[in-house]
Amino acid sequence: MGHAVEYVVDIPGTSFNALFAPEDRASPEDIRFYRENDAWWEATIPSTNKRIATELTGLATIVILPEKYARYLIDEATKQRVIGWEGVVKRLLPQARIVRLSESLRHDWESQVGEYWFRDAELIEGFYAWIKSQEASAWASL
C-alpha cells in the first residue's frame, strides 16, 4: 500500500469549504459531525473531476488526493495530474501557504505532536518549520 499525495493549506477548513459552490459545500452540521467522528469530507474540486478527502475542522486544512506519492515521483502522467490540481488550488488561494507532502511524512509529524495539530496555531507554525528539515523529495512548498 502506498502513501497518498497530501497538502497542508494554511487556511481554516471552513474557509477552504467556502471555495466550493453553495450546493457542494459541507454544511455546518456536516462539519460538526466530522469533528465529533474524526471523519473527512469528500468532494470534487471545482472545475476538475478530481475527488479529494479534506479535513475541514482545523485552523489549517489537510487535503488528500487519490494519487500515490511514489507514483507522483516516477510517473509523468501522475505528476501532470497532480500539477494540474495544484494549479487550480494556487489560482483559488494565491496568498495561502501550501505544502505538498507524502502521507507518511504527515504521519511522522503527527507521531511527534499528536493527531489534531491542525487545530492549534502554534503546532501549525511548528509544522511549517519542521517540514523544512525533511528530505526534499518528500515535500514541496507551492
PDB file of C-alpha atoms in Angstrom:
ATOM      1  CA  MET A   1       0.000   0.000   0.000  1.00  0.00           C
ATOM      2  CA  GLY A   2       1.413   3.389  -0.997  1.00  0.00           C
ATOM      3  CA  HIS A   3       1.061   6.698   0.717  1.00  0.00           C
ATOM      4  CA  ALA A   4      -1.127   9.410  -0.779  1.00  0.00           C
ATOM      5  CA  VAL A   5      -0.205  12.836  -2.079  1.00  0.00           C
ATOM      6  CA  GLU A   6      -1.374  15.300   0.565  1.00  0.00           C
ATOM      7  CA  TYR A   7      -1.418  19.031   1.134  1.00  0.00           C
ATOM      8  CA  VAL A   8      -1.424  21.266   4.152  1.00  0.00           C
ATOM      9  CA  VAL A   9      -3.176  24.506   3.251  1.00  0.00           C
ATOM     10  CA  ASP A  10      -2.739  27.349   5.720  1.00  0.00           C
ATOM     11  CA  ILE A  11      -6.378  28.420   5.834  1.00  0.00           C
ATOM     12  CA  PRO A  12      -9.137  27.187   8.130  1.00  0.00           C
ATOM     13  CA  GLY A  13     -11.163  24.273   6.874  1.00  0.00           C
ATOM     14  CA  THR A  14     -14.298  26.413   6.882  1.00  0.00           C
ATOM     15  CA  SER A  15     -12.584  28.893   4.527  1.00  0.00           C
ATOM     16  CA  PHE A  16     -11.487  26.057   2.242  1.00  0.00           C
ATOM     17  CA  ASN A  17     -15.053  24.748   2.271  1.00  0.00           C
ATOM     18  CA  ALA A  18     -16.305  28.204   1.215  1.00  0.00           C
ATOM     19  CA  LEU A  19     -14.351  27.889  -2.067  1.00  0.00           C
ATOM     20  CA  PHE A  20     -16.977  25.435  -3.287  1.00  0.00           C
ATOM     21  CA  ALA A  21     -20.358  26.341  -4.753  1.00  0.00           C
ATOM     22  CA  PRO A  22     -23.008  26.509  -2.004  1.00  0.00           C
ATOM     23  CA  GLU A  23     -24.642  23.289  -3.170  1.00  0.00           C
ATOM     24  CA  ASP A  24     -21.288  21.478  -2.994  1.00  0.00           C
ATOM     25  CA  ARG A  25     -20.137  22.721   0.432  1.00  0.00           C
ATOM     26  CA  ALA A  26     -20.171  20.771   3.649  1.00  0.00           C
ATOM     27  CA  SER A  27     -22.894  22.194   5.877  1.00  0.00           C
ATOM     28  CA  PRO A  28     -22.185  23.426   9.424  1.00  0.00           C
ATOM     29  CA  GLU A  29     -23.918  20.258  10.634  1.00  0.00           C
ATOM     30  CA  ASP A  30     -21.619  18.169   8.438  1.00  0.00           C
ATOM     31  CA  ILE A  31     -18.541  19.904   9.862  1.00  0.00           C
ATOM     32  CA  ARG A  32     -19.747  19.285  13.424  1.00  0.00           C
ATOM     33  CA  PHE A  33     -20.254  15.617  12.523  1.00  0.00           C
ATOM     34  CA  TYR A  34     -16.731  15.405  11.023  1.00  0.00           C
ATOM     35  CA  ARG A  35     -15.218  16.908  14.169  1.00  0.00           C
ATOM     36  CA  GLU A  36     -17.149  14.643  16.522  1.00  0.00           C
ATOM     37  CA  ASN A  37     -16.480  11.484  14.477  1.00  0.00           C
ATOM     38  CA  ASP A  38     -12.969  12.121  13.096  1.00  0.00           C
ATOM     39  CA  ALA A  39     -14.441  11.992   9.607  1.00  0.00           C
ATOM     40  CA  TRP A  40     -13.168  13.569   6.404  1.00  0.00           C
ATOM     41  CA  TRP A  41     -15.242  15.479   3.865  1.00  0.00           C
ATOM     42  CA  GLU A  42     -15.138  14.107   0.334  1.00  0.00           C
ATOM     43  CA  ALA A  43     -15.778  16.327  -2.672  1.00  0.00           C
ATOM     44  CA  THR A  44     -14.844  17.093  -6.249  1.00  0.00           C
ATOM     45  CA  ILE A  45     -12.523  20.039  -6.831  1.00  0.00           C
ATOM     46  CA  PRO A  46     -14.285  22.839  -8.730  1.00  0.00           C
ATOM     47  CA  SER A  47     -13.518  22.842 -12.474  1.00  0.00           C
ATOM     48  CA  THR A  48     -11.928  19.372 -12.293  1.00  0.00           C
ATOM     49  CA  ASN A  49     -13.034  15.764 -11.945  1.00  0.00           C
ATOM     50  CA  LYS A  50     -10.531  15.228  -9.105  1.00  0.00           C
ATOM     51  CA  ARG A  51     -12.045  13.754  -5.942  1.00  0.00           C
ATOM     52  CA  ILE A  52     -10.428  14.711  -2.661  1.00  0.00           C
ATOM     53  CA  ALA A  53     -10.765  13.941   1.027  1.00  0.00           C
ATOM     54  CA  THR A  54     -10.429  17.005   3.232  1.00  0.00           C
ATOM     55  CA  GLU A  55     -10.059  17.638   6.946  1.00  0.00           C
ATOM     56  CA  LEU A  56     -12.277  20.705   7.473  1.00  0.00           C
ATOM     57  CA  THR A  57     -12.248  21.025  11.275  1.00  0.00           C
ATOM     58  CA  GLY A  58      -8.952  22.810  11.822  1.00  0.00           C
ATOM     59  CA  LEU A  59      -7.186  26.148  11.535  1.00  0.00           C
ATOM     60  CA  ALA A  60      -5.271  24.582   8.644  1.00  0.00           C
ATOM     61  CA  THR A  61      -6.770  22.283   6.020  1.00  0.00           C
ATOM     62  CA  ILE A  62      -5.399  18.881   5.084  1.00  0.00           C
ATOM     63  CA  VAL A  63      -6.277  17.657   1.587  1.00  0.00           C
ATOM     64  CA  ILE A  64      -5.685  14.124   0.299  1.00  0.00           C
ATOM     65  CA  LEU A  65      -5.562  13.423  -3.423  1.00  0.00           C
ATOM     66  CA  PRO A  66      -6.329   9.942  -4.729  1.00  0.00           C
ATOM     67  CA  GLU A  67      -2.776   9.688  -6.081  1.00  0.00           C
ATOM     68  CA  LYS A  68       0.153   7.752  -4.605  1.00  0.00           C
ATOM     69  CA  TYR A  69       3.212   9.814  -3.742  1.00  0.00           C
ATOM     70  CA  ALA A  70       5.612   7.197  -5.121  1.00  0.00           C
ATOM     71  CA  ARG A  71       3.740   7.272  -8.461  1.00  0.00           C
ATOM     72  CA  TYR A  72       3.926  11.066  -8.426  1.00  0.00           C
ATOM     73  CA  LEU A  73       7.709  10.814  -8.146  1.00  0.00           C
ATOM     74  CA  ILE A  74       8.196   8.341 -11.008  1.00  0.00           C
ATOM     75  CA  ASP A  75       5.205   8.515 -13.356  1.00  0.00           C
ATOM     76  CA  GLU A  76       4.845  11.521 -15.663  1.00  0.00           C
ATOM     77  CA  ALA A  77       1.070  11.127 -16.146  1.00  0.00           C
ATOM     78  CA  THR A  78       0.504  11.076 -12.382  1.00  0.00           C
ATOM     79  CA  LYS A  79       2.805  14.064 -11.949  1.00  0.00           C
ATOM     80  CA  GLN A  80       0.857  16.040 -14.563  1.00  0.00           C
ATOM     81  CA  ARG A  81      -2.484  15.258 -12.865  1.00  0.00           C
ATOM     82  CA  VAL A  82      -1.099  16.423  -9.527  1.00  0.00           C
ATOM     83  CA  ILE A  83       0.434  19.573 -11.027  1.00  0.00           C
ATOM     84  CA  GLY A  84      -2.869  20.337 -12.760  1.00  0.00           C
ATOM     85  CA  TRP A  85      -4.727  20.137  -9.460  1.00  0.00           C
ATOM     86  CA  GLU A  86      -2.086  22.315  -7.800  1.00  0.00           C
ATOM     87  CA  GLY A  87      -2.614  24.973 -10.461  1.00  0.00           C
ATOM     88  CA  VAL A  88      -6.316  25.130  -9.600  1.00  0.00           C
ATOM     89  CA  VAL A  89      -5.580  25.448  -5.879  1.00  0.00           C
ATOM     90  CA  LYS A  90      -2.923  28.127  -6.383  1.00  0.00           C
ATOM     91  CA  ARG A  91      -5.331  30.181  -8.530  1.00  0.00           C
ATOM     92  CA  LEU A  92      -8.030  29.885  -5.861  1.00  0.00           C
ATOM     93  CA  LEU A  93      -5.632  30.633  -2.976  1.00  0.00           C
ATOM     94  CA  PRO A  94      -2.736  32.707  -4.356  1.00  0.00           C
ATOM     95  CA  GLN A  95      -1.655  34.009  -0.934  1.00  0.00           C
ATOM     96  CA  ALA A  96      -2.008  30.807   1.106  1.00  0.00           C
ATOM     97  CA  ARG A  97       0.948  28.757   2.290  1.00  0.00           C
ATOM     98  CA  ILE A  98       0.520  25.344   0.701  1.00  0.00           C
ATOM     99  CA  VAL A  99       2.792  22.348   1.150  1.00  0.00           C
ATOM    100  CA  ARG A 100       2.629  19.110  -0.835  1.00  0.00           C
ATOM    101  CA  LEU A 101       3.830  16.127   1.166  1.00  0.00           C
ATOM    102  CA  SER A 102       3.620  12.386   1.370  1.00  0.00           C
ATOM    103  CA  GLU A 103       1.058  10.915   3.733  1.00  0.00           C
ATOM    104  CA  SER A 104       3.882   9.151   5.563  1.00  0.00           C
ATOM    105  CA  LEU A 105       5.552  12.484   6.320  1.00  0.00           C
ATOM    106  CA  ARG A 106       2.323  13.834   7.848  1.00  0.00           C
ATOM    107  CA  HIS A 107       2.148  10.684   9.977  1.00  0.00           C
ATOM    108  CA  ASP A 108       5.745  11.295  11.127  1.00  0.00           C
ATOM    109  CA  TRP A 109       4.761  14.803  12.245  1.00  0.00           C
ATOM    110  CA  GLU A 110       1.633  13.528  13.993  1.00  0.00           C
ATOM    111  CA  SER A 111       3.645  10.903  15.874  1.00  0.00           C
ATOM    112  CA  GLN A 112       5.589  13.791  17.429  1.00  0.00           C
ATOM    113  CA  VAL A 113       2.803  16.294  18.163  1.00  0.00           C
ATOM    114  CA  GLY A 114      -0.499  14.448  18.046  1.00  0.00           C
ATOM    115  CA  GLU A 115      -3.234  13.788  15.547  1.00  0.00           C
ATOM    116  CA  TYR A 116      -5.089  17.107  15.892  1.00  0.00           C
ATOM    117  CA  TRP A 117      -2.159  19.504  15.410  1.00  0.00           C
ATOM    118  CA  PHE A 118      -4.026  21.280  12.582  1.00  0.00           C
ATOM    119  CA  ARG A 119      -6.397  22.724  15.210  1.00  0.00           C
ATOM    120  CA  ASP A 120      -3.605  24.516  17.104  1.00  0.00           C
ATOM    121  CA  ALA A 121      -1.972  27.665  15.661  1.00  0.00           C
ATOM    122  CA  GLU A 122       1.379  27.049  17.384  1.00  0.00           C
ATOM    123  CA  LEU A 123       1.585  23.473  16.124  1.00  0.00           C
ATOM    124  CA  ILE A 124       0.703  24.620  12.605  1.00  0.00           C
ATOM    125  CA  GLU A 125       3.628  27.061  12.709  1.00  0.00           C
ATOM    126  CA  GLY A 126       5.742  24.242  14.120  1.00  0.00           C
ATOM    127  CA  PHE A 127       4.784  22.085  11.161  1.00  0.00           C
ATOM    128  CA  TYR A 128       5.921  24.724   8.662  1.00  0.00           C
ATOM    129  CA  ALA A 129       9.274  24.992  10.469  1.00  0.00           C
ATOM    130  CA  TRP A 130       9.675  21.205  10.818  1.00  0.00           C
ATOM    131  CA  ILE A 131       8.863  20.396   7.190  1.00  0.00           C
ATOM    132  CA  LYS A 132      11.856  22.435   6.016  1.00  0.00           C
ATOM    133  CA  SER A 133      14.175  19.953   7.736  1.00  0.00           C
ATOM    134  CA  GLN A 134      12.705  16.948   5.926  1.00  0.00           C
ATOM    135  CA  GLU A 135      14.003  15.176   2.811  1.00  0.00           C
ATOM    136  CA  ALA A 136      13.330  17.394  -0.209  1.00  0.00           C
ATOM    137  CA  SER A 137      11.817  14.595  -2.323  1.00  0.00           C
ATOM    138  CA  ALA A 138       9.052  14.062   0.276  1.00  0.00           C
ATOM    139  CA  TRP A 139       7.614  17.590   0.212  1.00  0.00           C
ATOM    140  CA  ALA A 140       7.459  20.882  -1.668  1.00  0.00           C
ATOM    141  CA  SER A 141       6.186  24.367  -0.964  1.00  0.00           C
ATOM    142  CA  LEU A 142       3.762  25.599  -3.582  1.00  0.00           C
TER     143      LEU A 142
END
